XYZ file of C-alpha atoms in Angstrom:
457
model
C 20.486 -14.531 69.316
C 23.690 -13.392 68.141
C 25.557 -14.678 65.330
C 28.267 -14.689 63.582
C 35.833 -13.747 56.053
C 37.372 -14.002 52.502
C 40.226 -14.997 50.564
C 41.634 -14.166 49.683
C 39.418 -16.092 49.423
C 41.883 -15.388 47.316
C 42.538 -15.686 47.035
C 43.289 -17.438 47.933
C 42.420 -19.704 46.059
C 45.618 -20.465 43.582
C 47.004 -23.388 41.335
C 46.405 -26.355 39.301
C 45.033 -29.741 41.280
C 44.194 -33.101 40.950
C 40.556 -33.603 41.954
C 39.446 -35.613 44.944
C 36.165 -37.124 44.512
C 33.271 -36.600 47.123
C 30.839 -39.803 47.026
C 27.323 -39.032 46.410
C 24.708 -40.324 49.182
C 23.980 -44.035 48.356
C 20.852 -45.839 49.106
C 22.571 -47.306 52.047
C 20.194 -47.281 55.064
C 21.963 -49.205 57.821
C 24.475 -47.211 59.313
C 25.136 -49.322 62.284
C 28.677 -50.003 61.595
C 29.641 -46.490 61.733
C 30.413 -44.761 64.903
C 29.930 -41.011 65.396
C 31.639 -38.908 68.282
C 29.740 -35.562 69.434
C 31.790 -33.020 70.998
C 29.858 -30.566 73.191
C 29.809 -28.951 76.715
C 26.241 -27.596 76.131
C 23.222 -27.852 73.647
C 24.321 -25.332 71.035
C 21.148 -22.972 71.332
C 19.467 -25.253 73.613
C 19.284 -27.544 70.411
C 19.600 -31.035 70.411
C 19.205 -31.323 66.499
C 22.373 -33.246 65.806
C 21.902 -36.037 68.158
C 17.899 -36.390 67.164
C 19.176 -36.301 63.413
C 21.638 -39.359 64.486
C 19.013 -41.114 66.008
C 16.718 -40.865 63.167
C 19.454 -41.707 60.470
C 20.412 -44.907 63.119
C 23.878 -44.377 63.521
C 25.500 -45.261 67.059
C 27.423 -42.348 68.688
C 28.707 -40.971 71.698
C 28.624 -37.632 73.139
C 31.871 -36.004 75.078
C 32.653 -32.350 76.982
C 35.893 -31.276 76.250
C 37.058 -32.355 79.573
C 36.182 -35.857 78.910
C 37.643 -35.694 75.000
C 40.930 -34.646 76.588
C 42.459 -38.125 77.703
C 41.698 -39.727 74.228
C 44.683 -40.165 71.832
C 44.603 -40.052 68.121
C 44.942 -43.994 68.162
C 41.849 -44.050 70.372
C 40.063 -41.906 68.097
C 40.944 -43.609 65.036
C 40.319 -47.124 66.716
C 36.590 -46.400 67.452
C 35.227 -43.650 65.294
C 34.475 -42.615 61.837
C 33.238 -39.092 62.299
C 33.694 -36.242 64.821
C 30.991 -33.847 64.950
C 32.013 -30.444 67.083
C 28.966 -28.622 67.653
C 28.496 -24.662 67.458
C 27.881 -22.356 70.247
C 30.061 -23.679 73.240
C 31.222 -21.660 76.414
C 34.739 -20.452 76.149
C 36.092 -23.158 78.281
C 35.123 -25.816 75.549
C 37.280 -24.017 73.211
C 39.843 -23.848 75.115
C 40.148 -27.055 76.416
C 39.806 -28.454 72.645
C 42.564 -26.594 71.481
C 45.449 -28.472 72.611
C 43.694 -31.694 71.176
C 43.531 -30.480 67.731
C 46.545 -32.354 66.954
C 44.916 -35.779 67.869
C 41.835 -34.699 65.758
C 44.216 -33.874 62.799
C 45.823 -37.404 62.800
C 42.361 -38.657 63.029
C 41.074 -36.806 59.639
C 44.738 -37.911 58.089
C 43.857 -41.258 58.865
C 40.718 -41.188 56.610
C 38.153 -40.287 58.655
C 35.696 -37.122 58.895
C 35.557 -34.159 61.087
C 32.679 -31.744 61.204
C 33.402 -28.695 62.723
C 30.243 -26.209 63.358
C 32.030 -23.418 64.125
C 29.303 -20.678 64.361
C 30.533 -19.275 67.517
C 29.690 -15.524 69.158
C 26.414 -17.262 70.231
C 24.043 -17.516 73.287
C 27.145 -19.406 75.171
C 29.715 -16.816 74.832
C 32.577 -18.731 73.263
C 34.882 -17.595 70.406
C 36.746 -20.418 68.424
C 40.513 -19.025 68.328
C 42.302 -22.130 66.933
C 42.775 -22.731 63.390
C 41.360 -25.987 61.794
C 42.935 -28.672 59.929
C 44.939 -27.138 57.196
C 45.129 -23.595 58.488
C 41.269 -22.839 58.026
C 40.064 -19.978 60.042
C 36.730 -18.634 60.977
C 35.995 -14.952 60.588
C 33.109 -13.074 62.272
C 30.351 -12.118 59.960
C 26.491 -12.221 60.171
C 24.220 -13.351 57.657
C 20.500 -13.713 57.645
C 20.446 -15.201 54.258
C 23.164 -18.186 52.874
C 23.021 -19.380 49.581
C 23.502 -22.953 48.161
C 25.543 -22.792 45.572
C 24.873 -26.216 44.139
C 21.253 -26.310 44.400
C 20.643 -22.529 43.825
C 18.905 -22.196 47.019
C 18.385 -19.727 49.701
C 18.606 -20.438 53.338
C 16.912 -18.138 56.130
C 17.659 -18.050 59.594
C 18.288 -15.504 62.595
C 20.783 -15.791 61.753
C 21.628 -18.356 59.222
C 25.221 -18.076 59.680
C 27.819 -16.116 62.330
C 30.635 -16.402 60.055
C 32.606 -17.039 56.678
C 35.995 -19.556 56.525
C 39.185 -18.073 55.239
C 42.973 -19.662 54.433
C 41.075 -22.443 52.332
C 42.960 -25.221 50.851
C 43.092 -25.811 47.117
C 40.782 -28.552 46.964
C 37.802 -26.917 48.503
C 34.729 -27.430 47.582
C 32.211 -24.532 48.789
C 28.766 -25.387 49.466
C 27.432 -22.572 50.902
C 28.026 -18.651 50.934
C 26.628 -15.556 52.749
C 24.373 -12.855 51.474
C 26.386 -9.709 50.439
C 23.956 -7.941 52.599
C 24.076 -8.871 56.340
C 20.319 -8.917 57.502
C 18.589 -9.339 54.419
C 18.617 -11.156 51.205
C 20.984 -9.452 48.628
C 23.005 -11.380 46.300
C 25.597 -14.333 46.912
C 28.878 -13.173 48.430
C 31.467 -15.896 46.859
C 34.357 -14.006 48.883
C 32.392 -15.153 52.317
C 31.761 -18.937 51.710
C 29.984 -20.267 55.143
C 30.119 -24.173 54.421
C 32.880 -25.715 52.807
C 34.466 -29.527 52.495
C 38.029 -30.110 51.827
C 40.487 -33.091 52.284
C 43.020 -33.379 54.908
C 45.291 -35.878 54.545
C 43.348 -39.224 53.634
C 40.098 -37.949 55.352
C 37.472 -35.062 55.195
C 36.919 -31.907 56.918
C 33.517 -30.288 56.653
C 33.602 -27.152 58.105
C 30.764 -24.176 58.525
C 29.817 -20.951 60.076
C 26.196 -22.202 59.597
C 23.994 -21.642 62.444
C 22.791 -25.476 61.913
C 21.769 -26.627 65.568
C 19.338 -23.431 66.074
C 18.277 -23.677 61.999
C 17.397 -27.061 62.077
C 15.159 -26.738 65.481
C 13.478 -23.196 64.812
C 14.228 -22.836 61.095
C 12.225 -25.312 59.238
C 12.314 -28.285 57.174
C 14.850 -27.110 54.799
C 17.278 -27.103 57.402
C 16.893 -30.166 58.637
C 17.097 -31.825 55.495
C 20.315 -29.759 55.048
C 21.783 -31.249 58.470
C 20.766 -34.702 57.554
C 22.529 -34.504 53.613
C 25.638 -33.235 55.589
C 25.568 -36.064 58.343
C 24.801 -38.539 55.480
C 27.595 -37.285 53.256
C 30.044 -37.911 56.405
C 29.254 -41.358 56.900
C 29.010 -42.313 53.194
C 32.781 -41.013 52.779
C 35.307 -43.213 51.631
C 39.129 -42.143 51.644
C 40.023 -42.192 47.861
C 42.866 -42.205 45.627
C 43.652 -39.221 43.599
C 42.590 -39.524 40.246
C 44.213 -38.329 37.354
C 41.552 -35.957 35.615
C 41.383 -32.082 35.807
C 39.414 -30.504 38.222
C 37.227 -28.136 36.053
C 35.105 -26.460 38.599
C 38.250 -25.809 41.117
C 40.286 -24.305 38.360
C 37.491 -22.058 36.514
C 36.919 -20.760 40.144
C 40.878 -20.249 40.986
C 41.033 -18.272 37.805
C 37.770 -16.243 38.198
C 39.677 -15.389 41.821
C 42.947 -14.752 40.072
C 41.451 -12.531 37.739
C 39.706 -10.187 39.698
C 43.005 -9.832 42.323
C 44.970 -8.902 39.276
C 42.400 -6.661 37.905
C 42.416 -4.633 41.264
C 46.202 -4.785 41.187
C 46.261 -3.349 37.746
C 43.610 -0.367 38.239
C 45.658 0.659 41.557
C 48.983 0.678 39.152
C 47.388 2.301 36.519
C 46.869 5.184 38.647
C 50.653 5.852 38.714
C 50.889 6.659 34.835
C 49.118 9.802 35.192
C 52.590 11.170 36.371
C 53.960 10.196 32.989
C 53.365 11.380 29.382
C 51.453 8.501 28.296
C 49.906 8.313 25.146
C 47.528 5.204 23.033
C 51.411 4.471 21.148
C 53.226 4.123 24.675
C 52.240 1.026 26.171
C 49.195 -0.327 23.410
C 49.910 -3.830 24.392
C 48.975 -3.096 27.864
C 45.351 -2.007 26.204
C 45.187 -5.265 24.291
C 45.964 -7.524 27.151
C 43.363 -5.413 29.229
C 40.590 -5.687 26.519
C 41.239 -9.453 25.997
C 40.921 -10.165 29.289
C 37.716 -8.384 29.602
C 36.307 -9.901 26.744
C 36.793 -13.378 27.853
C 35.711 -12.489 31.636
C 32.568 -11.619 29.894
C 32.480 -14.848 27.983
C 32.875 -16.965 30.837
C 29.958 -15.268 32.547
C 27.571 -16.385 30.139
C 27.519 -20.042 31.889
C 26.769 -18.629 35.299
C 29.039 -17.887 38.274
C 32.404 -19.295 37.867
C 31.988 -21.162 40.952
C 29.523 -23.230 39.485
C 32.321 -25.235 37.225
C 30.517 -25.045 33.897
C 33.288 -26.656 31.799
C 32.483 -24.252 28.761
C 33.620 -21.532 30.966
C 36.731 -22.904 31.778
C 38.857 -21.695 29.030
C 37.436 -18.010 28.940
C 38.203 -17.654 32.833
C 41.770 -19.142 31.904
C 42.388 -16.728 29.119
C 40.980 -13.801 31.306
C 43.391 -14.410 33.765
C 46.264 -14.960 31.469
C 45.675 -11.612 29.836
C 45.106 -9.586 32.770
C 48.254 -11.003 34.399
C 50.062 -9.952 31.106
C 48.702 -6.351 31.325
C 49.784 -6.084 34.805
C 53.297 -7.460 34.305
C 53.742 -5.679 31.596
C 52.376 -2.393 32.967
C 54.746 -2.571 36.346
C 57.827 -2.984 33.982
C 56.576 0.067 31.800
C 56.394 2.140 34.798
C 59.800 1.178 36.057
C 61.241 2.327 32.431
C 59.289 5.398 32.402
C 60.648 6.419 35.621
C 63.843 5.834 34.373
C 63.215 8.035 31.065
C 61.791 10.432 33.184
C 64.888 10.906 34.953
C 66.782 11.490 31.467
C 64.226 14.021 30.311
C 64.735 16.140 33.323
C 68.667 15.672 32.992
C 68.719 14.333 36.509
C 71.904 12.063 36.443
C 71.367 11.133 40.232
C 67.674 10.056 39.942
C 68.705 8.255 36.120
C 71.527 5.941 38.392
C 69.534 5.437 41.247
C 67.442 2.637 39.808
C 70.707 1.140 38.574
C 71.648 -2.319 40.543
C 75.452 -2.223 41.496
C 76.658 -4.958 39.158
C 74.520 -3.720 36.325
C 75.434 -3.388 32.462
C 75.030 -0.668 30.153
C 75.319 -1.006 26.277
C 75.549 1.933 23.844
C 75.604 0.701 20.270
C 76.398 3.303 17.829
C 77.419 6.781 18.084
C 80.074 8.300 20.265
C 79.430 6.254 23.487
C 79.734 3.204 21.607
C 80.604 0.118 23.994
C 79.833 -1.886 26.976
C 79.798 -0.005 30.560
C 80.032 -2.559 33.752
C 79.303 -1.540 36.987
C 77.212 1.519 38.539
C 80.530 3.786 38.520
C 80.978 3.271 35.006
C 77.383 3.571 33.976
C 77.696 6.962 35.943
C 80.651 8.126 33.993
C 79.096 7.385 31.006
C 75.692 9.330 31.516
C 77.775 12.231 32.914
C 79.557 12.356 29.388
C 75.921 12.005 27.491
C 74.187 14.869 29.571
C 77.625 17.042 29.088
C 77.169 16.984 25.392
C 73.427 17.070 25.522
C 70.415 18.973 27.125
C 67.997 16.893 26.823
C 64.576 18.780 26.515
C 62.030 15.652 25.733
C 61.985 11.661 25.743
C 59.160 10.186 23.617
C 58.501 6.705 24.434
C 56.720 4.128 22.071
C 55.297 0.706 21.636
C 56.484 -0.935 25.141
C 56.437 -4.464 24.863
C 57.557 -7.502 27.088
C 61.072 -8.971 26.448
C 62.940 -11.801 27.739
C 66.800 -11.996 27.030
C 68.933 -14.905 26.441
C 70.090 -15.722 30.101
C 65.956 -15.459 30.687
C 65.931 -11.948 32.330
C 62.543 -10.119 32.078
C 61.961 -6.459 30.903
C 60.828 -4.538 28.196
C 61.566 -3.568 24.653
C 60.555 -0.013 23.397
C 61.537 2.737 20.783
C 62.936 6.037 22.396
C 63.386 9.231 20.736
C 65.559 11.442 22.630
C 65.290 15.490 21.527
C 67.697 17.787 22.921
C 68.228 21.684 23.136
C 70.734 21.435 20.493
C 68.511 20.306 18.332
C 69.365 16.598 17.903
C 66.664 13.829 17.694
C 68.474 10.599 18.716
C 66.449 7.506 17.516
C 66.889 4.431 19.662
C 65.639 0.895 19.834
C 65.774 0.295 23.795
C 65.765 -3.099 25.846
C 65.485 -2.665 29.718
C 65.743 -5.855 32.430
C 65.084 -5.780 35.979
C 65.872 -7.706 38.942
C 63.239 -6.692 41.343
C 63.052 -2.958 41.164
C 66.852 -2.636 39.944
C 68.160 -2.563 36.665
C 70.458 -4.960 35.958
C 71.136 -4.682 32.136
C 69.869 -1.713 29.564
C 70.645 -1.573 25.787
C 70.781 1.794 23.765
C 70.975 1.004 20.409
C 70.978 3.723 17.770
C 68.422 3.104 14.830
C 67.336 6.098 12.600
C 64.688 3.840 11.025
C 62.747 4.677 14.229
C 62.113 8.302 13.807
C 59.442 7.015 10.867
C 57.401 6.007 14.003
C 57.353 9.464 15.609
C 56.513 10.870 12.015
C 53.309 8.750 12.121
């Protein structure tokens, strides 16, 4: 048997949300007023586990093939059924025939119903699920013998436990299981590869999984049967809930955790570019401060276990970790743009010096023979020509780069700059530069003799 994707997870995963509660299983034992539709063309891995579990629970159900399902409208589904279960491991014609019906299935869920998608394909019957699930969620091929139940701190084993993980997940996703970081043995939970999730869609609920539930419930032991039963019961117990005005601590902790790691990767990649410049501890000290604070709070957040578990004590630390690494990244990004500009000045390269300017940029010189305001790229070019004509620059020292915001809301950096020339001059400047994307839209060169003390320190 063969079985079978990330964020983005991403990341994915990204922004503040209002929580939507998923009810706990109640003591209700009579489900005769519920109605379930099972969709399959064949038994998944020759297993009838879903129907057997529905019989055990005592809930009425119908079983339809993809061709029998096709004539039904969204209204038919909404009026007759409460839960739709799409079984795993189907032949390709099942997935091909189901694809045009996903619009009706989405309307069914939006109306407050429940959809279970057992999306473990790449199985015995050879079919491949190609259609996005409601909300654009997708399944990615990835085999794992062990999958980890996040809420229960429990590992499930099967050959294979899952055939894939889910990507492009929505904001309110609840992650139930994740794959192991080792494909064919138990390693550590890989939280970037969720293999079973729930999320709301409209007023309804979607359960999506790459777990081999039908196979494992038949061949894998009692814990798999209990897991399948729990999933079905939760679907039967679901009631469309109004959004509740509370802060979803678990969701936000996990989002900030993912964003921290995303920005850390981007920061590390960008930091390599500083090697081409003469960077010292006094050049961008605030970057190091932000990075250090981010790492400190990230470590503090982990004291309460993995952020996916949503301990409220971890939330403020993960938030600060993310905010500080983002500040470090943004400041480093602007610093590199400024350093590129100052490098061009140090090289007496007029073409490179002007290359970053926007056509409508403004250059301000405060003090000295160039005192004035120069609008437009041609005026800036003429001003720098005058400067380089009278000064043969040998070195540009830059100190204490910090983030800046202008009165007009433009974002950029402050810095102290000392320009040394072959003629023996040391021109001390307080400097501001503001960007639009990668282009300079405004820069200020303010002569200030007091900044020489910084160089002497």
